[in-house]
DNA sequence: TGTTATGTACACCGATCTGTGTGCTTAAGG
DNA sequence: CCTTAAGCACACAGATCGGTGTACATAACA
């Protein structure tokens, strides 16, 4: 017990204030939205005094940007590293994220902040491009005719499923997965180097 | 000149206050977002006193709901009535809305209001369902094997294009249209009753 | 023991927001 | 002319927001 517990009365010393703030923001910003979560509420949830919060971050905007950067896209990033799946299966696995979040936080941030110049909006843009790029890489690996195009198409399907899930309050990812299957089958001619079913070319 | 001009000094009498408020909301809510547009600003743009505004609407939420209801989806609704196009062409024409709005206002409202019970959120849900239904009708008309599914898929593509356009700040509708083409070609077997190319079944 | 970070508790500032209260002005209709 | 409806200008209430100032408490280190 070097430190890391907390003083008998005040001043908690576990994981530092930064971590608790960002951790609380993960929950509150996603549950209630960014604009509807005030700093008082955020600090209370993080069990951190507001004064301390503003010694770690210069503004709420900075917290928002860092919140997006720290958002763990474990589902997506994990998909691309699964060596137990064929490239084709990896592309499809990106749609197996049923009960995750009310809405992709990158889209939500872009809409809520409403300023393309906001650091968080810029990061959202970068992230979305990165996802499309990784999808394109995997598509190339799977032998797609036009990997860039397929990557962009699959990325659009993911965003469409996220947006539609939010508006309709019903899971739209199965529909997106169905479209993805069609696109992948169409873009990867059975002749090309996908790992299985290389001989049974048609039907 | 019965009325409809305006008094020499005060009190404008053209189209009534309601119309001007809703008209201004169309511009401001879409350009700046709902939450970032205050009632003072809205009333100033509508050239209506705030007092008058609150005699026509009980709250801003009511204005928001009515704004969504009055939003003219001329592009989409117009598409379905174009008898000069084949059903198949009508399905594709739904993606020819390049330089319209920064983001589908229905998605934006659902995200900004962040309350599925809000009247505007409920209407957004209804509208999105209605669009999918009309797409399904058209798909059925075009002879699709599973019209409901194709309608839902195309609706997802539209939402995906809208969301992605907003986040990336680049038009994603061409990509969506490309996917739509594939889906439609896949769902409507050339043997079925599409109006042209009925004989040249393959190649 | 004393110093220095680090944190807390809490009041507070200024801005902005939705919504009202009040008194005045104008147009329409008899 | 007088009444009634509609609107305007403007101040203001009450709440919330992001962010600060201040005084005090604790832990680590010298």
Short mmCIF file of C-alpha atoms (C1' of nucleotides) in Angstrom, two decimals:
data_model
loop_
_atom_site.label_atom_id
_atom_site.label_comp_id
_atom_site.label_asym_id
_atom_site.label_seq_id
_atom_site.Cartn_x
_atom_site.Cartn_y
_atom_site.Cartn_z
CA UNK A 1 0.00 0.00 0.00
CA UNK A 2 2.35 2.71 -1.21
CA UNK A 3 -0.48 5.04 -2.05
CA UNK A 4 -3.41 4.36 -4.41
CA UNK A 5 -6.03 4.10 -1.68
CA UNK A 6 -7.36 7.32 -0.40
CA UNK A 7 -6.85 9.61 2.53
CA UNK A 8 -9.11 8.92 5.50
CA UNK A 9 -11.23 11.96 4.89
CA UNK A 10 -10.54 13.67 1.60
CA UNK A 11 -8.41 13.38 -1.52
CA UNK A 12 -8.70 10.10 -3.27
CA UNK A 13 -5.52 8.80 -4.77
CA UNK A 14 -6.53 6.05 -7.12
CA UNK A 15 -5.63 6.19 -10.79
CA UNK A 16 -5.30 9.93 -10.73
CA UNK A 17 -7.92 12.48 -11.44
CA UNK A 18 -7.43 12.44 -15.23
CA UNK A 19 -8.37 8.82 -15.53
CA UNK A 20 -11.48 9.15 -13.44
CA UNK A 21 -12.62 12.17 -15.40
CA UNK A 22 -12.11 10.47 -18.73
CA UNK A 23 -13.68 7.31 -17.42
CA UNK A 24 -16.76 9.19 -16.27
CA UNK A 25 -16.94 11.01 -19.59
CA UNK A 26 -17.08 7.70 -21.40
CA UNK A 27 -20.25 6.90 -19.56
CA UNK A 28 -21.95 10.25 -19.36
CA UNK A 29 -21.15 11.64 -22.79
CA UNK A 30 -22.45 8.50 -24.38
CA UNK A 31 -25.50 8.07 -22.20
CA UNK A 32 -26.63 11.66 -22.12
CA UNK A 33 -24.75 13.31 -24.91
CA UNK A 34 -21.99 15.88 -24.70
CA UNK A 35 -24.03 19.05 -24.57
CA UNK A 36 -26.40 17.73 -21.95
CA UNK A 37 -23.62 16.77 -19.58
CA UNK A 38 -22.38 19.71 -17.57
CA UNK A 39 -19.03 19.98 -15.90
CA UNK A 40 -20.59 19.88 -12.44
CA UNK A 41 -22.27 16.60 -13.20
CA UNK A 42 -19.17 15.17 -14.84
CA UNK A 43 -16.93 16.08 -11.92
CA UNK A 44 -19.40 14.70 -9.43
CA UNK A 45 -19.52 11.40 -11.29
CA UNK A 46 -15.74 11.31 -11.45
CA UNK A 47 -15.51 12.10 -7.74
CA UNK A 48 -13.19 14.94 -8.54
CA UNK A 49 -13.51 18.55 -7.56
CA UNK A 50 -14.18 20.92 -10.40
CA UNK A 51 -11.05 22.85 -9.50
CA UNK A 52 -8.92 19.77 -9.97
CA UNK A 53 -10.57 19.02 -13.28
CA UNK A 54 -9.56 22.39 -14.62
CA UNK A 55 -6.00 21.84 -13.49
CA UNK A 56 -5.82 18.74 -15.68
CA UNK A 57 -7.75 20.10 -18.64
CA UNK A 58 -7.91 23.66 -19.88
CA UNK A 59 -11.51 23.41 -21.04
CA UNK A 60 -14.42 21.09 -21.54
CA UNK A 61 -13.62 21.00 -25.24
CA UNK A 62 -10.28 19.47 -24.40
CA UNK A 63 -12.00 16.81 -22.32
CA UNK A 64 -14.36 16.07 -25.19
CA UNK A 65 -11.51 15.67 -27.63
CA UNK A 66 -9.59 13.42 -25.27
CA UNK A 67 -12.75 11.45 -24.58
CA UNK A 68 -13.07 10.64 -28.25
CA UNK A 69 -9.40 9.77 -28.54
CA UNK A 70 -9.64 7.45 -25.56
CA UNK A 71 -12.81 5.81 -26.71
CA UNK A 72 -11.97 2.18 -26.95
CA UNK A 73 -13.11 0.89 -30.29
CA UNK A 74 -12.26 -2.56 -29.04
CA UNK A 75 -14.87 -4.08 -31.27
CA UNK A 76 -13.56 -2.61 -34.46
CA UNK A 77 -9.85 -2.58 -33.75
CA UNK A 78 -10.05 -6.08 -32.37
CA UNK A 79 -11.66 -7.36 -35.51
CA UNK A 80 -8.76 -6.55 -37.76
CA UNK A 81 -6.25 -8.42 -35.65
CA UNK A 82 -8.11 -11.69 -35.46
CA UNK A 83 -5.82 -14.06 -37.26
CA UNK A 84 -8.24 -16.92 -36.73
CA UNK A 85 -10.50 -15.44 -39.35
CA UNK A 86 -10.05 -15.24 -43.07
CA UNK A 87 -9.93 -11.72 -44.48
CA UNK A 88 -13.41 -12.19 -45.79
CA UNK A 89 -14.68 -13.23 -42.37
CA UNK A 90 -12.90 -10.31 -40.80
CA UNK A 91 -14.72 -7.91 -43.09
CA UNK A 92 -18.02 -9.40 -42.02
CA UNK A 93 -17.10 -9.54 -38.36
CA UNK A 94 -17.02 -5.75 -38.33
CA UNK A 95 -20.81 -5.85 -38.38
CA UNK A 96 -21.13 -8.13 -35.38
CA UNK A 97 -21.48 -5.42 -32.80
CA UNK A 98 -25.13 -5.67 -31.88
CA UNK A 99 -25.76 -4.28 -28.42
CA UNK A 100 -22.96 -1.73 -28.19
CA UNK A 101 -23.60 1.95 -27.96
CA UNK A 102 -26.66 4.08 -28.63
CA UNK A 103 -24.77 5.74 -31.44
CA UNK A 104 -21.27 5.75 -32.77
CA UNK A 105 -19.74 8.47 -30.60
CA UNK A 106 -17.82 9.92 -33.52
CA UNK A 107 -20.99 10.68 -35.42
CA UNK A 108 -22.65 11.93 -32.26
CA UNK A 109 -19.76 14.27 -31.51
CA UNK A 110 -19.71 15.66 -35.03
CA UNK A 111 -23.42 16.40 -34.84
CA UNK A 112 -23.47 17.72 -31.29
CA UNK A 113 -20.42 19.94 -31.55
CA UNK A 114 -21.53 21.16 -34.94
CA UNK A 115 -18.14 22.64 -35.72
CA UNK A 116 -15.90 20.82 -38.21
CA UNK A 117 -12.93 22.69 -36.77
CA UNK A 118 -13.44 21.37 -33.27
CA UNK A 119 -10.57 19.06 -32.31
CA UNK A 120 -13.03 16.29 -31.58
CA UNK A 121 -14.65 16.70 -34.99
CA UNK A 122 -11.28 16.56 -36.63
CA UNK A 123 -10.41 13.41 -34.77
CA UNK A 124 -13.73 11.86 -35.69
CA UNK A 125 -12.87 12.51 -39.32
CA UNK A 126 -9.44 10.94 -38.93
CA UNK A 127 -10.89 7.93 -37.19
CA UNK A 128 -13.50 7.31 -39.82
CA UNK A 129 -10.87 7.55 -42.52
CA UNK A 130 -8.67 5.14 -40.61
CA UNK A 131 -11.46 2.61 -40.33
CA UNK A 132 -12.14 2.83 -44.04
CA UNK A 133 -8.44 2.38 -44.70
CA UNK A 134 -8.22 -0.73 -42.53
CA UNK A 135 -11.27 -2.14 -44.22
CA UNK A 136 -9.65 -1.42 -47.56
CA UNK A 137 -6.48 -3.18 -46.44
CA UNK A 138 -8.44 -6.22 -45.41
CA UNK A 139 -10.38 -6.08 -48.65
CA UNK A 140 -7.11 -6.04 -50.56
CA UNK A 141 -5.93 -8.99 -48.53
CA UNK A 142 -9.12 -10.78 -49.41
CA UNK A 143 -8.46 -10.18 -53.07
CA UNK A 144 -11.08 -7.59 -53.82
CA UNK A 145 -11.00 -6.09 -57.26
CA UNK A 146 -11.17 -2.50 -55.99
CA UNK A 147 -10.21 -2.62 -52.31
CA UNK A 148 -10.43 1.12 -51.74
CA UNK A 149 -13.96 1.20 -53.03
CA UNK A 150 -15.04 -1.83 -51.03
CA UNK A 151 -13.50 -0.36 -47.89
CA UNK A 152 -15.36 2.88 -48.35
CA UNK A 153 -18.56 1.01 -49.05
CA UNK A 154 -18.32 -1.13 -45.95
CA UNK A 155 -17.49 1.93 -43.86
CA UNK A 156 -20.61 3.60 -45.17
CA UNK A 157 -22.64 0.55 -44.20
CA UNK A 158 -21.35 0.70 -40.64
CA UNK A 159 -22.19 4.38 -40.34
CA UNK A 160 -25.58 3.80 -41.86
CA UNK A 161 -26.33 1.03 -39.40
CA UNK A 162 -25.21 3.22 -36.51
CA UNK A 163 -27.29 6.22 -37.58
CA UNK A 164 -30.35 4.15 -38.38
CA UNK A 165 -30.12 2.25 -35.14
CA UNK A 166 -30.18 5.53 -33.29
CA UNK A 167 -33.09 7.07 -35.13
CA UNK A 168 -35.27 3.98 -35.30
CA UNK A 169 -34.26 2.57 -31.93
CA UNK A 170 -33.88 -0.83 -33.57
CA UNK A 171 -30.75 -2.74 -34.45
CA UNK A 172 -29.87 -2.09 -38.07
CA UNK A 173 -26.59 -3.98 -38.13
CA UNK A 174 -28.06 -7.23 -39.45
CA UNK A 175 -29.33 -5.37 -42.49
CA UNK A 176 -25.92 -3.81 -42.97
CA UNK A 177 -24.27 -7.22 -42.65
CA UNK A 178 -26.57 -8.60 -45.32
CA UNK A 179 -25.57 -5.82 -47.69
CA UNK A 180 -21.92 -6.37 -46.84
CA UNK A 181 -22.20 -10.01 -47.79
CA UNK A 182 -23.57 -9.09 -51.18
CA UNK A 183 -20.89 -6.47 -51.77
CA UNK A 184 -18.08 -8.75 -50.72
CA UNK A 185 -19.31 -11.61 -52.84
CA UNK A 186 -19.60 -9.22 -55.72
CA UNK A 187 -16.23 -7.56 -55.30
CA UNK A 188 -14.20 -10.67 -54.69
CA UNK A 189 -14.46 -12.82 -57.78
CA UNK A 190 -14.31 -16.43 -56.77
CA UNK A 191 -11.27 -16.86 -59.01
CA UNK A 192 -9.12 -14.53 -56.94
CA UNK A 193 -7.05 -15.40 -53.92
CA UNK A 194 -9.54 -15.90 -51.18
CA UNK A 195 -8.43 -18.70 -48.96
CA UNK A 196 -11.26 -21.14 -49.38
CA UNK A 197 -13.68 -22.18 -52.07
CA UNK A 198 -11.09 -21.48 -54.71
CA UNK A 199 -12.11 -24.28 -57.00
CA UNK A 200 -15.90 -24.22 -56.95
CA UNK A 201 -16.04 -21.14 -59.07
CA UNK A 202 -19.73 -20.84 -59.69
CA UNK A 203 -22.90 -22.01 -58.05
CA UNK B 1 -53.55 45.10 -51.80
CA UNK B 2 -56.01 43.91 -49.20
CA UNK B 3 -53.33 43.46 -46.58
CA UNK B 4 -50.19 41.38 -46.83
CA UNK B 5 -47.78 44.29 -46.96
CA UNK B 6 -46.86 45.80 -43.70
CA UNK B 7 -47.77 48.74 -41.58
CA UNK B 8 -45.72 51.86 -42.25
CA UNK B 9 -43.82 51.59 -39.01
CA UNK B 10 -44.39 48.36 -37.19
CA UNK B 11 -46.24 45.06 -37.44
CA UNK B 12 -45.56 43.20 -40.57
CA UNK B 13 -48.54 41.38 -41.99
CA UNK B 14 -47.21 38.97 -44.56
CA UNK B 15 -47.93 35.26 -44.27
CA UNK B 16 -48.50 35.49 -40.57
CA UNK B 17 -46.01 35.03 -37.82
CA UNK B 18 -46.19 31.24 -37.73
CA UNK B 19 -44.99 30.89 -41.26
CA UNK B 20 -42.08 33.23 -40.80
CA UNK B 21 -40.99 31.45 -37.64
CA UNK B 22 -41.12 28.05 -39.25
CA UNK B 23 -39.43 29.38 -42.34
CA UNK B 24 -36.60 30.84 -40.29
CA UNK B 25 -36.30 27.61 -38.34
CA UNK B 26 -35.75 25.73 -41.57
CA UNK B 27 -32.70 27.80 -42.23
CA UNK B 28 -31.27 28.25 -38.74
CA UNK B 29 -31.89 24.80 -37.30
CA UNK B 30 -30.23 23.23 -40.27
CA UNK B 31 -27.33 25.65 -40.57
CA UNK B 32 -26.47 25.94 -36.90
CA UNK B 33 -28.25 23.05 -35.29
CA UNK B 34 -31.20 23.09 -32.93
CA UNK B 35 -29.43 23.49 -29.63
CA UNK B 36 -27.19 26.26 -30.87
CA UNK B 37 -30.07 28.36 -32.12
CA UNK B 38 -31.67 30.35 -29.34
CA UNK B 39 -35.18 31.73 -29.40
CA UNK B 40 -33.91 35.30 -29.51
CA UNK B 41 -31.93 34.58 -32.63
CA UNK B 42 -34.75 32.64 -34.20
CA UNK B 43 -37.29 35.38 -33.57
CA UNK B 44 -34.93 38.03 -34.88
CA UNK B 45 -34.41 36.09 -38.09
CA UNK B 46 -38.15 35.60 -38.43
CA UNK B 47 -38.72 39.33 -37.81
CA UNK B 48 -41.16 38.40 -35.09
CA UNK B 49 -41.19 39.51 -31.51
CA UNK B 50 -40.48 36.83 -28.99
CA UNK B 51 -43.78 37.54 -27.32
CA UNK B 52 -45.63 36.79 -30.52
CA UNK B 53 -43.67 33.62 -31.04
CA UNK B 54 -44.81 32.28 -27.69
CA UNK B 55 -48.40 33.10 -28.52
CA UNK B 56 -48.18 30.82 -31.53
CA UNK B 57 -46.16 28.05 -29.95
CA UNK B 58 -46.16 26.93 -26.37
CA UNK B 59 -42.49 26.06 -26.31
CA UNK B 60 -39.39 25.73 -28.40
CA UNK B 61 -39.86 21.98 -28.44
CA UNK B 62 -43.13 22.49 -30.22
CA UNK B 63 -41.40 24.62 -32.81
CA UNK B 64 -38.77 21.97 -33.29
CA UNK B 65 -41.37 19.26 -33.80
CA UNK B 66 -43.29 21.40 -36.26
CA UNK B 67 -40.06 22.31 -38.03
CA UNK B 68 -39.37 18.65 -38.67
CA UNK B 69 -42.94 18.03 -39.81
CA UNK B 70 -42.78 20.96 -42.19
CA UNK B 71 -39.40 20.06 -43.55
CA UNK B 72 -39.95 19.69 -47.22
CA UNK B 73 -38.46 16.44 -48.32
CA UNK B 74 -39.09 17.52 -51.86
CA UNK B 75 -36.17 15.56 -53.09
CA UNK B 76 -37.30 12.27 -51.68
CA UNK B 77 -41.03 12.61 -51.95
CA UNK B 78 -40.67 14.01 -55.46
CA UNK B 79 -38.68 11.01 -56.52
CA UNK B 80 -41.43 8.50 -55.90
CA UNK B 81 -43.95 10.36 -58.01
CA UNK B 82 -41.85 10.67 -61.12
CA UNK B 83 -43.78 8.64 -63.65
CA UNK B 84 -41.18 9.37 -66.30
CA UNK B 85 -38.82 6.97 -64.58
CA UNK B 86 -38.96 3.23 -64.33
CA UNK B 87 -39.26 1.85 -60.81
CA UNK B 88 -35.66 0.84 -60.96
CA UNK B 89 -34.61 4.33 -61.98
CA UNK B 90 -36.74 5.80 -59.23
CA UNK B 91 -34.93 3.71 -56.64
CA UNK B 92 -31.64 5.01 -57.90
CA UNK B 93 -32.84 8.59 -58.20
CA UNK B 94 -33.24 8.66 -54.41
CA UNK B 95 -29.46 8.94 -54.23
CA UNK B 96 -29.20 11.92 -56.56
CA UNK B 97 -29.29 14.57 -53.90
CA UNK B 98 -25.72 15.76 -53.89
CA UNK B 99 -25.50 19.28 -52.53
CA UNK B 100 -28.51 19.37 -50.25
CA UNK B 101 -28.21 19.68 -46.54
CA UNK B 102 -25.31 19.30 -44.14
CA UNK B 103 -27.08 16.38 -42.56
CA UNK B 104 -30.45 14.75 -42.79
CA UNK B 105 -32.38 16.85 -40.27
CA UNK B 106 -34.13 13.81 -38.88
CA UNK B 107 -30.89 12.20 -37.81
CA UNK B 108 -29.62 15.54 -36.54
CA UNK B 109 -32.74 16.08 -34.46
CA UNK B 110 -32.59 12.61 -32.96
CA UNK B 111 -28.99 13.14 -31.95
CA UNK B 112 -29.34 16.71 -30.73
CA UNK B 113 -32.52 16.24 -28.74
CA UNK B 114 -31.22 12.99 -27.34
CA UNK B 115 -34.64 11.94 -26.13
CA UNK B 116 -36.51 9.24 -28.03
CA UNK B 117 -39.74 10.45 -26.43
CA UNK B 118 -39.43 13.96 -27.81
CA UNK B 119 -42.16 14.59 -30.38
CA UNK B 120 -39.57 15.47 -32.96
CA UNK B 121 -37.69 12.23 -32.33
CA UNK B 122 -40.90 10.29 -32.69
CA UNK B 123 -41.68 12.00 -35.95
CA UNK B 124 -38.18 11.32 -37.20
CA UNK B 125 -38.77 7.66 -36.53
CA UNK B 126 -42.07 7.71 -38.38
CA UNK B 127 -40.55 9.52 -41.31
CA UNK B 128 -37.67 7.11 -41.63
CA UNK B 129 -40.09 4.20 -41.56
CA UNK B 130 -42.24 5.86 -44.18
CA UNK B 131 -39.29 6.35 -46.49
CA UNK B 132 -38.30 2.71 -46.13
CA UNK B 133 -41.89 1.74 -46.85
CA UNK B 134 -42.04 3.82 -50.02
CA UNK B 135 -38.74 2.39 -51.13
CA UNK B 136 -40.14 -1.07 -50.48
CA UNK B 137 -43.24 -0.26 -52.53
CA UNK B 138 -41.12 0.89 -55.41
CA UNK B 139 -38.93 -2.17 -55.06
CA UNK B 140 -42.01 -4.35 -55.23
CA UNK B 141 -43.12 -2.46 -58.31
CA UNK B 142 -39.73 -3.09 -59.82
CA UNK B 143 -40.12 -6.77 -59.21
CA UNK B 144 -37.67 -7.27 -56.41
CA UNK B 145 -37.59 -10.68 -54.84
CA UNK B 146 -37.82 -9.36 -51.27
CA UNK B 147 -39.09 -5.77 -51.55
CA UNK B 148 -39.22 -5.13 -47.80
CA UNK B 149 -35.63 -6.11 -47.40
CA UNK B 150 -34.47 -4.09 -50.38
CA UNK B 151 -36.36 -1.06 -49.11
CA UNK B 152 -34.76 -1.32 -45.71
CA UNK B 153 -31.36 -1.77 -47.30
CA UNK B 154 -31.69 1.27 -49.53
CA UNK B 155 -32.93 3.33 -46.60
CA UNK B 156 -29.87 2.31 -44.65
CA UNK B 157 -27.68 3.40 -47.53
CA UNK B 158 -29.28 6.83 -47.58
CA UNK B 159 -28.77 7.28 -43.86
CA UNK B 160 -25.23 6.04 -44.11
CA UNK B 161 -24.46 8.50 -46.88
CA UNK B 162 -25.97 11.34 -44.86
CA UNK B 163 -24.08 10.49 -41.68
CA UNK B 164 -20.81 9.91 -43.47
CA UNK B 165 -21.14 13.09 -45.47
CA UNK B 166 -21.50 14.99 -42.24
CA UNK B 167 -18.59 13.43 -40.42
CA UNK B 168 -16.15 13.38 -43.30
CA UNK B 169 -17.30 16.62 -44.88
CA UNK B 170 -17.27 14.90 -48.26
CA UNK B 171 -20.15 13.74 -50.40
CA UNK B 172 -20.78 10.07 -49.74
CA UNK B 173 -23.87 9.71 -51.88
CA UNK B 174 -22.04 8.48 -54.97
CA UNK B 175 -20.68 5.59 -52.93
CA UNK B 176 -24.16 4.85 -51.65
CA UNK B 177 -25.53 4.96 -55.19
CA UNK B 178 -22.92 2.49 -56.31
CA UNK B 179 -23.95 0.08 -53.58
CA UNK B 180 -27.59 0.62 -54.45
CA UNK B 181 -26.93 -0.36 -58.03
CA UNK B 182 -25.37 -3.61 -56.93
CA UNK B 183 -28.20 -4.38 -54.53
CA UNK B 184 -30.88 -3.61 -57.04
CA UNK B 185 -29.23 -5.65 -59.76
CA UNK B 186 -28.93 -8.45 -57.29
CA UNK B 187 -32.44 -8.28 -55.93
CA UNK B 188 -34.25 -7.90 -59.22
CA UNK B 189 -33.56 -10.97 -61.31
CA UNK B 190 -33.44 -9.98 -64.93
CA UNK B 191 -36.24 -12.44 -65.63
CA UNK B 192 -38.76 -10.56 -63.49
CA UNK B 193 -41.01 -7.76 -64.54
CA UNK B 194 -38.78 -4.76 -64.90
CA UNK B 195 -40.00 -2.67 -67.80
CA UNK B 196 -37.03 -2.78 -70.10
CA UNK B 197 -34.38 -5.30 -71.02
CA UNK B 198 -36.80 -8.09 -70.48
CA UNK B 199 -35.46 -10.23 -73.28
CA UNK B 200 -31.71 -9.83 -72.98
CA UNK B 201 -31.64 -11.90 -69.86
CA UNK B 202 -27.93 -12.34 -69.40
CA UNK B 203 -24.72 -10.61 -70.48
"C1'" DT C 1 9.41 19.87 11.21
"C1'" DG C 2 8.45 22.56 7.33
"C1'" DT C 3 7.73 22.86 2.32
"C1'" DT C 4 5.56 21.79 -1.79
"C1'" DA C 5 2.29 19.45 -4.68
"C1'" DT C 6 -2.11 18.02 -5.04
"C1'" DG C 7 -6.64 17.98 -3.92
"C1'" DT C 8 -11.29 19.57 -1.72
"C1'" DA C 9 -15.36 22.46 -0.76
"C1'" DC C 10 -17.93 26.11 -2.11
"C1'" DA C 11 -19.12 30.48 -3.43
"C1'" DC C 12 -19.10 33.17 -7.29
"C1'" DC C 13 -18.80 35.55 -12.22
"C1'" DG C 14 -20.55 36.42 -16.61
"C1'" DA C 15 -22.87 34.57 -20.38
"C1'" DT C 16 -26.70 32.35 -22.34
"C1'" DC C 17 -30.92 30.00 -22.39
"C1'" DT C 18 -36.19 29.39 -22.27
"C1'" DG C 19 -40.02 31.70 -21.13
"C1'" DT C 20 -43.07 35.99 -19.05
"C1'" DG C 21 -44.92 40.44 -17.73
"C1'" DT C 22 -46.04 44.90 -19.11
"C1'" DG C 23 -47.28 48.70 -21.65
"C1'" DC C 24 -47.70 50.65 -26.15
"C1'" DT C 25 -49.05 50.71 -31.22
"C1'" DT C 26 -51.42 49.54 -35.18
"C1'" DA C 27 -54.91 47.43 -38.27
"C1'" DA C 28 -59.55 45.66 -39.08
"C1'" DG C 29 -64.57 45.69 -38.39
"C1'" DG C 30 -68.78 47.30 -36.61
"C1'" DC D 1 -65.77 56.38 -33.09
"C1'" DC D 2 -64.84 52.48 -30.37
"C1'" DT D 3 -63.66 47.73 -29.70
"C1'" DT D 4 -60.92 43.88 -30.45
"C1'" DA D 5 -57.21 41.34 -32.06
"C1'" DA D 6 -52.58 41.09 -33.22
"C1'" DG D 7 -48.15 42.54 -32.74
"C1'" DC D 8 -43.91 45.07 -30.90
"C1'" DA D 9 -40.21 46.51 -27.73
"C1'" DC D 10 -37.96 45.58 -23.77
"C1'" DA D 11 -36.94 44.33 -19.37
"C1'" DC D 12 -36.72 40.60 -16.47
"C1'" DA D 13 -37.10 36.02 -13.94
"C1'" DG D 14 -35.07 31.64 -13.13
"C1'" DA D 15 -32.10 28.17 -14.45
"C1'" DT D 16 -27.86 26.31 -16.21
"C1'" DC D 17 -23.59 26.62 -18.21
"C1'" DG D 18 -18.33 26.95 -18.43
"C1'" DG D 19 -14.84 28.50 -15.73
"C1'" DT D 20 -12.37 30.95 -11.46
"C1'" DG D 21 -11.00 32.56 -6.82
"C1'" DT D 22 -10.20 31.48 -2.25
"C1'" DA D 23 -9.28 29.24 1.86
"C1'" DC D 24 -8.34 24.90 3.80
"C1'" DA D 25 -6.62 19.85 4.17
"C1'" DT D 26 -3.65 16.10 3.28
"C1'" DA D 27 0.32 13.32 1.59
"C1'" DA D 28 5.14 12.94 0.27
"C1'" DC D 29 9.64 14.52 0.76
"C1'" DA D 30 13.41 17.14 2.58
#
